[in-house]
Amino acid sequence: MNDFIFQNTTRVYFGKNQLSHLPEELSRWGSRVLLVYGGGSIKKTGLYTRVMAVLKPAGIQVWELPGVEPNPRHTTVNRGAALCREENIQALLAVGGGSCIDCAKAIAAAACCGGDVWDLVEGKAPVSQALAVIAMPTLASTGSEMDKSCVISNLETAEKKGLSSELLRPRAAFLDPTNTLTVGPFQTACGGFDIMTHFLELNYFTKAQKYPMLQGVIESVLHTVAQDLPVVLAQPDNYAARADLLWAASWALNSFCGSGQRQAASCHSLEHELSARYDLTHGLGLAILFPRWMEYLLARDKTVAGDFARFGTAVLDCPPAADPEAGAKAAIEALKKFLYEALGLKSSLSACGIDGSCFEEMARAACHGGVIDGYRPLTVQDAEAIYRMCL
Ligand code: NZQ
Ligand code: ZN
């Protein structure tokens, strides 16, 4: 196994009866808190009221930044950072999906560093300090609640980029599966496949040496997620399955499964260009790209066949095949069936109203002037070919 340092400092409160711990967590950082949330789901579900009901009696003063967009904008981050500076905010509480948590992380950095958050994203200024972020995910998806990164969109330049620093890792995360029971079928499916791709393209389809212990853990989690998703689509109130998904989401990016492994996430690099330009839902973009990426790699490089075939049998319950290539093809077909039939997601970019007019430009942007150094390297030509396969 490669050398690595593992530390994840997020304190996790998991389960239905943890909200009473929120004031004590926030009080570690101060009593002036900015509540960051999205387009209103937390008000509809009553979570906003429940959160306020524990904060007010504890003497915590709350300012609010509502309306964080899916694919959060850098302008919203700048607005939140200005509010933090004006009101001497001491901590951020993000209640919502990954977009809210990402927005809060970026605000936490921009509030301390001053200036435009885009300068931090572009590396023109370092993240030298950040306010504390407490995360309360209401959607099982990105794993932002336990990781050190956030992804921010700039509509002016049609870019979507990550910002990463240990200072941005949430100090605590409140993971209550009941907060995810109201997530509709589309977001449940998108979030669920996002979880799967984090494992798949960062740690499972890996160019590094494989370690049976990690591969076994990942296969077990992936199999569970693949089993649970159709269950929650049929039974949205199924607590046990929602709990599996929520904890799986956090584990996908909390660094444990990445121990000693480091590689680019190929489909994520391709997807971020789609959501930057077309405001596509992240998990949907991944669902359209991923099987095509597998097909493209298999057609040019048979050395991927064994890994793909094993994924099919271990995760999607494909029967063992006569040879690796047949197994890989069966796995790709099974994945398509899972995504486009069992989960009901759209299967092409044209079905999402996207044509090929920007593919060349997107491919260049995804490769950042070089190659995407993932499981197998992708050049600009490869990236463009994969986009075309998705039409
Ligand atoms: O805005 P509200 O009204 O809250 O509604 C949201 C939103 O419309 C809704 N929702 C959330 N919880 C709900 C709910 N609806 C009903 N009941 C609930 N309990 O779901 C919609 C989508 O929310 P969003 O936060 O955008 O989804 P997600 O968690 O999938 O986050 C996606 C963002 O995270 C980034 C993506 O690129 C995208 O911008 N990512 C962040 C990563 C990270 N921090 O490391 C890694 C990921 O790969 C990803 O790139
Ligand atoms: Zn993702």
CSV table of C-alpha atoms and ligand atoms in Angstrom, one decimal:
chain,number,residue,atom,x,y,z
A,1,MET,CA,0.0,0.0,0.0
A,2,ASN,CA,1.3,3.5,-0.8
A,3,ASP,CA,2.3,5.7,2.2
A,4,PHE,CA,-0.5,8.1,3.3
A,5,ILE,CA,-1.6,10.3,6.1
A,6,PHE,CA,-5.2,9.9,7.2
A,7,GLN,CA,-7.1,12.4,9.3
A,8,ASN,CA,-10.7,13.4,9.1
A,9,THR,CA,-11.6,15.9,11.7
A,10,THR,CA,-15.4,16.2,11.2
A,11,ARG,CA,-17.4,15.2,14.2
A,12,VAL,CA,-20.5,13.3,13.0
A,13,TYR,CA,-23.8,13.3,14.8
A,14,PHE,CA,-25.8,10.5,13.1
A,15,GLY,CA,-29.4,9.7,13.6
A,16,LYS,CA,-32.8,11.0,14.5
A,17,ASN,CA,-32.2,12.5,17.9
A,18,GLN,CA,-29.1,14.6,17.5
A,19,LEU,CA,-30.4,18.1,16.9
A,20,SER,CA,-30.2,19.0,20.6
A,21,HIS,CA,-26.4,18.9,20.1
A,22,LEU,CA,-26.4,21.7,17.5
A,23,PRO,CA,-26.1,24.7,19.9
A,24,GLU,CA,-23.2,23.2,21.8
A,25,GLU,CA,-21.4,22.5,18.5
A,26,LEU,CA,-22.0,26.1,17.2
A,27,SER,CA,-21.1,27.6,20.6
A,28,ARG,CA,-17.5,26.3,20.2
A,29,TRP,CA,-17.1,28.9,17.5
A,30,GLY,CA,-19.3,31.7,18.7
A,31,SER,CA,-22.8,32.9,19.0
A,32,ARG,CA,-23.1,34.8,15.7
A,33,VAL,CA,-24.1,32.3,13.0
A,34,LEU,CA,-25.0,32.6,9.3
A,35,LEU,CA,-27.6,30.0,8.2
A,36,VAL,CA,-27.0,29.1,4.6
A,37,TYR,CA,-29.9,27.3,2.8
A,38,GLY,CA,-31.4,26.7,-0.6
A,39,GLY,CA,-34.6,27.5,-2.5
A,40,GLY,CA,-37.0,26.6,0.3
A,41,SER,CA,-37.1,22.9,0.8
A,42,ILE,CA,-36.0,23.3,4.5
A,43,LYS,CA,-39.0,25.6,5.1
A,44,LYS,CA,-41.4,23.1,3.4
A,45,THR,CA,-40.2,20.2,5.4
A,46,GLY,CA,-40.2,22.0,8.7
A,47,LEU,CA,-36.5,21.6,9.3
A,48,TYR,CA,-36.0,25.4,9.3
A,49,THR,CA,-38.4,25.7,12.2
A,50,ARG,CA,-36.9,22.8,14.1
A,51,VAL,CA,-33.3,24.3,13.8
A,52,MET,CA,-34.5,27.7,14.9
A,53,ALA,CA,-36.3,26.2,17.8
A,54,VAL,CA,-33.0,24.8,19.3
A,55,LEU,CA,-30.8,27.8,18.4
A,56,LYS,CA,-32.9,30.7,19.8
A,57,PRO,CA,-33.2,29.5,23.4
A,58,ALA,CA,-29.4,28.8,23.4
A,59,GLY,CA,-28.7,32.5,22.7
A,60,ILE,CA,-27.4,31.9,19.2
A,61,GLN,CA,-28.0,34.9,16.9
A,62,VAL,CA,-28.9,33.8,13.4
A,63,TRP,CA,-28.4,35.7,10.1
A,64,GLU,CA,-29.7,34.1,6.9
A,65,LEU,CA,-28.5,33.5,3.4
A,66,PRO,CA,-31.4,31.8,1.6
A,67,GLY,CA,-31.6,31.0,-2.1
A,68,VAL,CA,-28.4,29.2,-2.7
A,69,GLU,CA,-28.7,27.7,-6.2
A,70,PRO,CA,-28.0,24.1,-7.2
A,71,ASN,CA,-24.6,24.6,-8.8
A,72,PRO,CA,-23.9,27.5,-6.4
A,73,ARG,CA,-22.8,30.8,-8.0
A,74,HIS,CA,-19.7,32.8,-7.0
A,75,THR,CA,-21.8,35.9,-6.7
A,76,THR,CA,-23.9,34.2,-4.0
A,77,VAL,CA,-20.7,33.3,-2.2
A,78,ASN,CA,-19.5,36.9,-2.4
A,79,ARG,CA,-22.8,38.2,-1.0
A,80,GLY,CA,-22.5,35.7,1.9
A,81,ALA,CA,-18.9,36.7,2.6
A,82,ALA,CA,-19.8,40.4,2.7
A,83,LEU,CA,-22.6,39.7,5.1
A,84,CYS,CA,-20.2,37.7,7.4
A,85,ARG,CA,-17.7,40.6,7.4
A,86,GLU,CA,-20.5,43.3,8.1
A,87,GLU,CA,-22.1,41.3,10.9
A,88,ASN,CA,-19.0,39.7,12.5
A,89,ILE,CA,-20.3,36.2,11.8
A,90,GLN,CA,-18.3,33.5,13.7
A,91,ALA,CA,-19.6,30.3,12.2
A,92,LEU,CA,-21.7,29.0,9.2
A,93,LEU,CA,-24.5,26.5,9.4
A,94,ALA,CA,-25.3,24.9,6.1
A,95,VAL,CA,-28.6,23.1,5.9
A,96,GLY,CA,-29.4,21.6,2.6
A,97,GLY,CA,-27.8,19.7,-0.3
A,98,GLY,CA,-24.2,19.7,-1.4
A,99,SER,CA,-24.7,23.1,-3.1
A,100,CYS,CA,-25.5,24.8,0.3
A,101,ILE,CA,-22.6,23.1,2.1
A,102,ASP,CA,-20.2,24.0,-0.8
A,103,CYS,CA,-21.5,27.6,-0.8
A,104,ALA,CA,-21.0,27.8,3.0
A,105,LYS,CA,-17.4,26.5,2.7
A,106,ALA,CA,-16.5,29.0,0.0
A,107,ILE,CA,-18.1,31.8,2.1
A,108,ALA,CA,-16.1,30.7,5.1
A,109,ALA,CA,-12.9,31.2,3.2
A,110,ALA,CA,-13.9,34.4,1.3
A,111,ALA,CA,-15.1,36.1,4.5
A,112,CYS,CA,-11.6,35.8,6.1
A,113,CYS,CA,-9.6,36.4,3.0
A,114,GLY,CA,-11.5,39.4,1.6
A,115,GLY,CA,-11.9,40.1,-2.1
A,116,ASP,CA,-13.7,38.0,-4.7
A,117,VAL,CA,-14.0,34.3,-4.0
A,118,TRP,CA,-13.1,33.6,-7.6
A,119,ASP,CA,-9.5,34.7,-6.9
A,120,LEU,CA,-9.3,31.9,-4.3
A,121,VAL,CA,-10.8,29.4,-6.7
A,122,GLU,CA,-8.3,30.4,-9.4
A,123,GLY,CA,-5.4,30.2,-6.9
A,124,LYS,CA,-4.6,33.9,-7.2
A,125,ALA,CA,-4.9,34.2,-3.4
A,126,PRO,CA,-4.4,31.4,-0.8
A,127,VAL,CA,-7.0,30.1,1.6
A,128,SER,CA,-5.2,31.2,4.7
A,129,GLN,CA,-8.0,31.3,7.2
A,130,ALA,CA,-11.7,30.2,7.3
A,131,LEU,CA,-14.7,30.4,9.5
A,132,ALA,CA,-16.0,27.2,11.0
A,133,VAL,CA,-18.6,25.4,8.9
A,134,ILE,CA,-21.2,23.0,10.4
A,135,ALA,CA,-23.0,20.9,7.8
A,136,MET,CA,-26.5,19.4,7.9
A,137,PRO,CA,-27.0,17.6,4.7
A,138,THR,CA,-30.7,17.0,3.6
A,139,LEU,CA,-29.7,15.0,0.5
A,140,ALA,CA,-27.5,11.9,0.2
A,141,SER,CA,-25.1,12.9,-2.5
A,142,THR,CA,-21.9,14.8,-2.6
A,143,GLY,CA,-20.3,13.9,0.7
A,144,SER,CA,-19.4,17.6,1.1
A,145,GLU,CA,-20.3,17.3,4.8
A,146,MET,CA,-17.0,15.4,5.5
A,147,ASP,CA,-14.7,16.5,2.8
A,148,LYS,CA,-12.4,19.5,2.4
A,149,SER,CA,-13.6,20.7,-1.0
A,150,CYS,CA,-16.3,22.8,-2.6
A,151,VAL,CA,-17.3,23.4,-6.2
A,152,ILE,CA,-18.4,26.9,-7.3
A,153,SER,CA,-19.9,28.1,-10.6
A,154,ASN,CA,-19.1,31.3,-12.4
A,155,LEU,CA,-21.8,32.1,-14.9
A,156,GLU,CA,-19.9,35.1,-16.3
A,157,THR,CA,-17.0,32.9,-17.5
A,158,ALA,CA,-19.1,29.6,-17.9
A,159,GLU,CA,-16.7,27.9,-15.5
A,160,LYS,CA,-17.2,25.5,-12.5
A,161,LYS,CA,-14.2,24.9,-10.4
A,162,GLY,CA,-13.2,23.4,-7.1
A,163,LEU,CA,-11.6,25.0,-4.1
A,164,SER,CA,-9.9,22.8,-1.6
A,165,SER,CA,-8.3,23.3,1.8
A,166,GLU,CA,-8.2,21.4,5.1
A,167,LEU,CA,-9.6,24.6,6.6
A,168,LEU,CA,-12.8,24.1,4.8
A,169,ARG,CA,-13.6,20.6,6.2
A,170,PRO,CA,-16.8,21.0,8.3
A,171,ARG,CA,-16.1,20.9,12.0
A,172,ALA,CA,-19.2,18.9,12.6
A,173,ALA,CA,-21.9,17.2,10.5
A,174,PHE,CA,-25.5,16.4,11.5
A,175,LEU,CA,-26.6,13.4,9.5
A,176,ASP,CA,-30.3,12.7,10.1
A,177,PRO,CA,-31.7,10.3,7.5
A,178,THR,CA,-35.2,11.6,8.3
A,179,ASN,CA,-34.2,14.9,6.8
A,180,THR,CA,-33.7,13.1,3.4
A,181,LEU,CA,-37.1,11.4,3.3
A,182,THR,CA,-38.6,14.2,1.3
A,183,VAL,CA,-36.1,14.2,-1.5
A,184,GLY,CA,-37.9,13.4,-4.7
A,185,PRO,CA,-37.1,10.6,-7.1
A,186,PHE,CA,-35.0,12.6,-9.5
A,187,GLN,CA,-32.7,14.1,-6.9
A,188,THR,CA,-32.5,10.8,-5.0
A,189,ALA,CA,-31.4,9.1,-8.2
A,190,CYS,CA,-28.9,11.8,-9.1
A,191,GLY,CA,-27.5,12.0,-5.6
A,192,GLY,CA,-27.2,8.2,-5.4
A,193,PHE,CA,-25.3,7.9,-8.6
A,194,ASP,CA,-23.0,10.8,-7.6
A,195,ILE,CA,-22.2,8.7,-4.5
A,196,MET,CA,-21.4,5.7,-6.7
A,197,THR,CA,-19.1,7.6,-9.1
A,198,HIS,CA,-17.1,9.1,-6.2
A,199,PHE,CA,-16.1,5.6,-5.2
A,200,LEU,CA,-15.9,4.3,-8.8
A,201,GLU,CA,-13.7,6.8,-10.4
A,202,LEU,CA,-11.6,7.9,-7.5
A,203,ASN,CA,-10.9,4.7,-5.7
A,204,TYR,CA,-12.3,1.6,-7.5
A,205,PHE,CA,-11.3,1.9,-11.1
A,206,THR,CA,-7.8,2.8,-10.0
A,207,LYS,CA,-4.6,2.9,-11.9
A,208,ALA,CA,-2.7,2.3,-8.6
A,209,GLN,CA,-2.2,-1.1,-7.2
A,210,LYS,CA,-5.4,-2.5,-5.8
A,211,TYR,CA,-5.7,-3.5,-2.1
A,212,PRO,CA,-8.2,-6.2,-1.3
A,213,MET,CA,-9.3,-4.6,1.9
A,214,LEU,CA,-10.3,-1.3,0.3
A,215,GLN,CA,-11.7,-3.0,-2.9
A,216,GLY,CA,-13.9,-5.1,-0.7
A,217,VAL,CA,-15.1,-2.2,1.4
A,218,ILE,CA,-15.9,-0.2,-1.8
A,219,GLU,CA,-17.7,-3.1,-3.5
A,220,SER,CA,-19.8,-3.7,-0.4
A,221,VAL,CA,-20.8,0.0,-0.2
A,222,LEU,CA,-21.5,0.2,-3.9
A,223,HIS,CA,-23.6,-2.9,-3.9
A,224,THR,CA,-25.6,-1.6,-1.0
A,225,VAL,CA,-26.2,1.8,-2.7
A,226,ALA,CA,-27.2,0.0,-5.9
A,227,GLN,CA,-29.7,-2.1,-3.9
A,228,ASP,CA,-31.0,0.8,-1.8
A,229,LEU,CA,-31.7,3.2,-4.6
A,230,PRO,CA,-34.7,1.3,-6.2
A,231,VAL,CA,-36.0,0.7,-2.7
A,232,VAL,CA,-36.1,4.4,-1.8
A,233,LEU,CA,-37.6,5.3,-5.1
A,234,ALA,CA,-40.5,2.8,-4.4
A,235,GLN,CA,-40.6,3.6,-0.6
A,236,PRO,CA,-39.4,7.2,0.0
A,237,ASP,CA,-39.9,6.8,3.7
A,238,ASN,CA,-37.7,3.7,4.1
A,239,TYR,CA,-35.5,5.0,7.0
A,240,ALA,CA,-33.0,2.1,6.8
A,241,ALA,CA,-32.3,2.5,3.1
A,242,ARG,CA,-32.1,6.3,3.4
A,243,ALA,CA,-29.7,5.9,6.3
A,244,ASP,CA,-27.4,3.6,4.2
A,245,LEU,CA,-27.4,6.2,1.4
A,246,LEU,CA,-26.6,9.1,3.7
A,247,TRP,CA,-23.7,7.4,5.4
A,248,ALA,CA,-22.4,6.0,2.1
A,249,ALA,CA,-22.3,9.5,0.7
A,250,SER,CA,-20.1,10.7,3.5
A,251,TRP,CA,-17.8,7.7,3.2
A,252,ALA,CA,-17.3,8.2,-0.5
A,253,LEU,CA,-15.3,11.4,0.0
A,254,ASN,CA,-14.1,11.3,3.6
A,255,SER,CA,-10.6,10.1,2.5
A,256,PHE,CA,-10.8,6.6,4.0
A,257,CYS,CA,-11.4,4.8,0.7
A,258,GLY,CA,-8.8,7.0,-1.0
A,259,SER,CA,-6.0,5.9,1.4
A,260,GLY,CA,-2.8,5.9,-0.6
A,261,GLN,CA,-4.5,6.5,-3.9
A,262,ARG,CA,-4.7,9.7,-5.9
A,263,GLN,CA,-6.1,10.2,-9.4
A,264,ALA,CA,-8.3,12.6,-11.3
A,265,ALA,CA,-12.0,11.8,-11.5
A,266,SER,CA,-12.5,11.6,-15.3
A,267,CYS,CA,-16.2,11.8,-15.6
A,268,HIS,CA,-16.4,14.5,-12.9
A,269,SER,CA,-14.0,16.6,-15.0
A,270,LEU,CA,-16.2,16.1,-18.1
A,271,GLU,CA,-19.4,16.7,-16.1
A,272,HIS,CA,-18.4,20.0,-14.5
A,273,GLU,CA,-18.2,21.5,-18.0
A,274,LEU,CA,-21.8,20.4,-18.6
A,275,SER,CA,-23.1,21.8,-15.4
A,276,ALA,CA,-21.1,25.0,-15.9
A,277,ARG,CA,-22.5,25.7,-19.3
A,278,TYR,CA,-26.0,24.2,-19.2
A,279,ASP,CA,-26.7,24.2,-15.4
A,280,LEU,CA,-27.3,20.5,-15.7
A,281,THR,CA,-27.8,18.5,-12.4
A,282,HIS,CA,-24.5,17.0,-11.5
A,283,GLY,CA,-25.6,13.4,-10.9
A,284,LEU,CA,-27.6,13.4,-14.2
A,285,GLY,CA,-24.6,14.5,-16.2
A,286,LEU,CA,-22.6,11.7,-14.5
A,287,ALA,CA,-25.3,9.2,-15.3
A,288,ILE,CA,-25.2,10.1,-19.0
A,289,LEU,CA,-21.4,10.2,-19.2
A,290,PHE,CA,-20.3,7.2,-17.1
A,291,PRO,CA,-21.4,4.3,-19.3
A,292,ARG,CA,-20.1,6.1,-22.4
A,293,TRP,CA,-16.7,6.6,-20.7
A,294,MET,CA,-16.6,2.9,-19.9
A,295,GLU,CA,-17.5,2.0,-23.5
A,296,TYR,CA,-14.9,4.4,-24.9
A,297,LEU,CA,-12.1,3.0,-22.7
A,298,LEU,CA,-13.1,-0.7,-23.4
A,299,ALA,CA,-13.1,-0.1,-27.2
A,300,ARG,CA,-9.5,1.2,-27.2
A,301,ASP,CA,-7.9,-0.6,-24.3
A,302,LYS,CA,-8.8,-4.2,-23.4
A,303,THR,CA,-6.8,-4.0,-20.1
A,304,VAL,CA,-9.9,-2.3,-18.5
A,305,ALA,CA,-12.1,-5.3,-19.2
A,306,GLY,CA,-11.2,-7.3,-16.0
A,307,ASP,CA,-12.0,-4.3,-13.7
A,308,PHE,CA,-15.3,-3.6,-15.5
A,309,ALA,CA,-16.4,-7.2,-15.5
A,310,ARG,CA,-15.6,-7.5,-11.8
A,311,PHE,CA,-17.7,-4.3,-11.2
A,312,GLY,CA,-20.6,-5.9,-13.0
A,313,THR,CA,-20.6,-9.1,-10.9
A,314,ALA,CA,-19.7,-7.5,-7.6
A,315,VAL,CA,-22.0,-4.5,-7.7
A,316,LEU,CA,-24.7,-5.1,-10.3
A,317,ASP,CA,-25.2,-8.8,-9.8
A,318,CYS,CA,-24.2,-9.7,-13.4
A,319,PRO,CA,-23.6,-13.5,-13.8
A,320,PRO,CA,-19.9,-14.4,-14.3
A,321,ALA,CA,-19.1,-14.2,-18.0
A,322,ALA,CA,-17.0,-16.4,-20.3
A,323,ASP,CA,-14.2,-13.9,-20.7
A,324,PRO,CA,-13.4,-10.4,-19.3
A,325,GLU,CA,-14.5,-8.5,-22.4
A,326,ALA,CA,-17.9,-10.2,-22.5
A,327,GLY,CA,-18.1,-9.4,-18.7
A,328,ALA,CA,-17.2,-5.8,-19.2
A,329,LYS,CA,-19.9,-5.4,-22.0
A,330,ALA,CA,-22.5,-7.0,-19.7
A,331,ALA,CA,-21.5,-4.7,-16.9
A,332,ILE,CA,-22.0,-1.6,-19.1
A,333,GLU,CA,-25.4,-2.8,-20.3
A,334,ALA,CA,-26.4,-3.6,-16.7
A,335,LEU,CA,-25.3,-0.1,-15.6
A,336,LYS,CA,-27.4,1.5,-18.4
A,337,LYS,CA,-30.4,-0.6,-17.4
A,338,PHE,CA,-29.9,0.5,-13.8
A,339,LEU,CA,-29.6,4.2,-14.5
A,340,TYR,CA,-32.1,4.7,-17.3
A,341,GLU,CA,-34.7,2.1,-16.4
A,342,ALA,CA,-34.5,1.3,-12.6
A,343,LEU,CA,-33.6,4.9,-11.7
A,344,GLY,CA,-35.5,6.5,-14.6
A,345,LEU,CA,-32.8,9.0,-15.5
A,346,LYS,CA,-32.5,10.5,-19.0
A,347,SER,CA,-30.0,8.6,-21.1
A,348,SER,CA,-28.6,11.3,-23.5
A,349,LEU,CA,-27.6,14.9,-23.6
A,350,SER,CA,-29.9,15.6,-26.5
A,351,ALA,CA,-32.8,14.5,-24.2
A,352,CYS,CA,-31.6,17.3,-21.9
A,353,GLY,CA,-31.7,19.9,-24.8
A,354,ILE,CA,-27.9,19.9,-25.2
A,355,ASP,CA,-26.4,19.8,-28.7
A,356,GLY,CA,-22.7,19.3,-29.7
A,357,SER,CA,-21.9,22.9,-30.5
A,358,CYS,CA,-19.6,23.5,-27.5
A,359,PHE,CA,-18.1,20.0,-27.2
A,360,GLU,CA,-14.7,21.0,-28.6
A,361,GLU,CA,-14.4,24.0,-26.2
A,362,MET,CA,-15.7,21.9,-23.3
A,363,ALA,CA,-13.2,19.1,-24.0
A,364,ARG,CA,-10.3,21.6,-24.0
A,365,ALA,CA,-11.5,23.2,-20.7
A,366,ALA,CA,-12.0,19.8,-19.1
A,367,CYS,CA,-8.3,18.9,-19.9
A,368,HIS,CA,-6.9,22.2,-18.6
A,369,GLY,CA,-4.3,22.3,-21.3
A,370,GLY,CA,-3.1,18.7,-20.7
A,371,VAL,CA,-4.8,15.3,-20.2
A,372,ILE,CA,-7.3,14.2,-17.5
A,373,ASP,CA,-5.0,12.0,-15.5
A,374,GLY,CA,-7.6,9.5,-14.3
A,375,TYR,CA,-7.9,5.7,-14.4
A,376,ARG,CA,-6.8,6.0,-18.0
A,377,PRO,CA,-5.5,9.3,-19.4
A,378,LEU,CA,-8.0,11.3,-21.6
A,379,THR,CA,-6.8,13.8,-24.2
A,380,VAL,CA,-8.9,16.6,-25.6
A,381,GLN,CA,-9.8,14.4,-28.5
A,382,ASP,CA,-10.9,11.6,-26.2
A,383,ALA,CA,-13.0,13.9,-24.1
A,384,GLU,CA,-14.7,15.3,-27.2
A,385,ALA,CA,-15.4,11.8,-28.5
A,386,ILE,CA,-17.0,10.8,-25.2
A,387,TYR,CA,-19.2,13.9,-25.2
A,388,ARG,CA,-20.3,13.0,-28.8
A,389,MET,CA,-21.2,9.4,-27.6
A,390,CYS,CA,-23.6,11.0,-25.1
A,391,LEU,CA,-25.7,12.9,-27.7
B,1,NZQ,O1,-32.7,24.4,-2.8
B,1,NZQ,P1,-33.6,23.5,-2.1
B,1,NZQ,O2,-35.0,24.1,-2.0
B,1,NZQ,O3,-33.1,23.1,-0.7
B,1,NZQ,O4,-33.9,22.2,-2.9
B,1,NZQ,C1,-32.8,21.3,-3.2
B,1,NZQ,C2,-32.3,21.5,-4.7
B,1,NZQ,O5,-33.3,21.9,-5.5
B,1,NZQ,C3,-33.3,19.9,-3.2
B,1,NZQ,N1,-33.3,19.3,-1.9
B,1,NZQ,C4,-32.3,19.1,-1.1
B,1,NZQ,N2,-32.6,18.5,0.1
B,1,NZQ,C5,-34.0,18.2,-0.1
B,1,NZQ,C6,-34.4,18.7,-1.3
B,1,NZQ,N3,-35.7,18.6,-1.8
B,1,NZQ,C7,-36.6,18.0,-0.9
B,1,NZQ,N4,-36.2,17.5,0.3
B,1,NZQ,C8,-35.0,17.6,0.7
B,1,NZQ,N5,-34.6,17.0,1.9
B,1,NZQ,O6,-32.4,19.2,-4.1
B,1,NZQ,C9,-32.0,20.1,-5.1
B,1,NZQ,C10,-30.5,19.8,-5.4
B,1,NZQ,O7,-29.7,20.3,-4.3
B,1,NZQ,P2,-28.1,20.4,-4.5
B,1,NZQ,O8,-27.6,20.8,-3.2
B,1,NZQ,O9,-27.7,21.1,-5.7
B,1,NZQ,O10,-27.7,18.8,-4.8
B,1,NZQ,P3,-26.4,18.0,-4.5
B,1,NZQ,O11,-26.3,17.7,-3.0
B,1,NZQ,O12,-26.4,16.9,-5.4
B,1,NZQ,O13,-25.2,19.1,-4.8
B,1,NZQ,C11,-24.7,19.3,-6.1
B,1,NZQ,C12,-23.6,20.2,-6.0
B,1,NZQ,O14,-22.4,19.7,-5.3
B,1,NZQ,C13,-21.3,19.7,-6.2
B,1,NZQ,C14,-21.9,19.5,-7.6
B,1,NZQ,O15,-21.0,19.8,-8.6
B,1,NZQ,C15,-23.1,20.5,-7.5
B,1,NZQ,O16,-22.7,21.8,-7.6
B,1,NZQ,N6,-20.3,18.7,-5.8
B,1,NZQ,C16,-19.6,18.9,-4.7
B,1,NZQ,C17,-18.6,18.0,-4.3
B,1,NZQ,C18,-17.7,18.3,-3.1
B,1,NZQ,N7,-18.1,19.3,-2.3
B,1,NZQ,O17,-16.7,17.6,-2.9
B,1,NZQ,C19,-18.2,16.8,-5.0
B,1,NZQ,C20,-19.3,16.4,-6.0
B,1,NZQ,O18,-18.7,15.6,-6.9
B,1,NZQ,C21,-20.0,17.6,-6.7
B,1,NZQ,O19,-19.2,18.1,-7.7
B,2,ZN,ZN,-19.8,14.2,-7.7
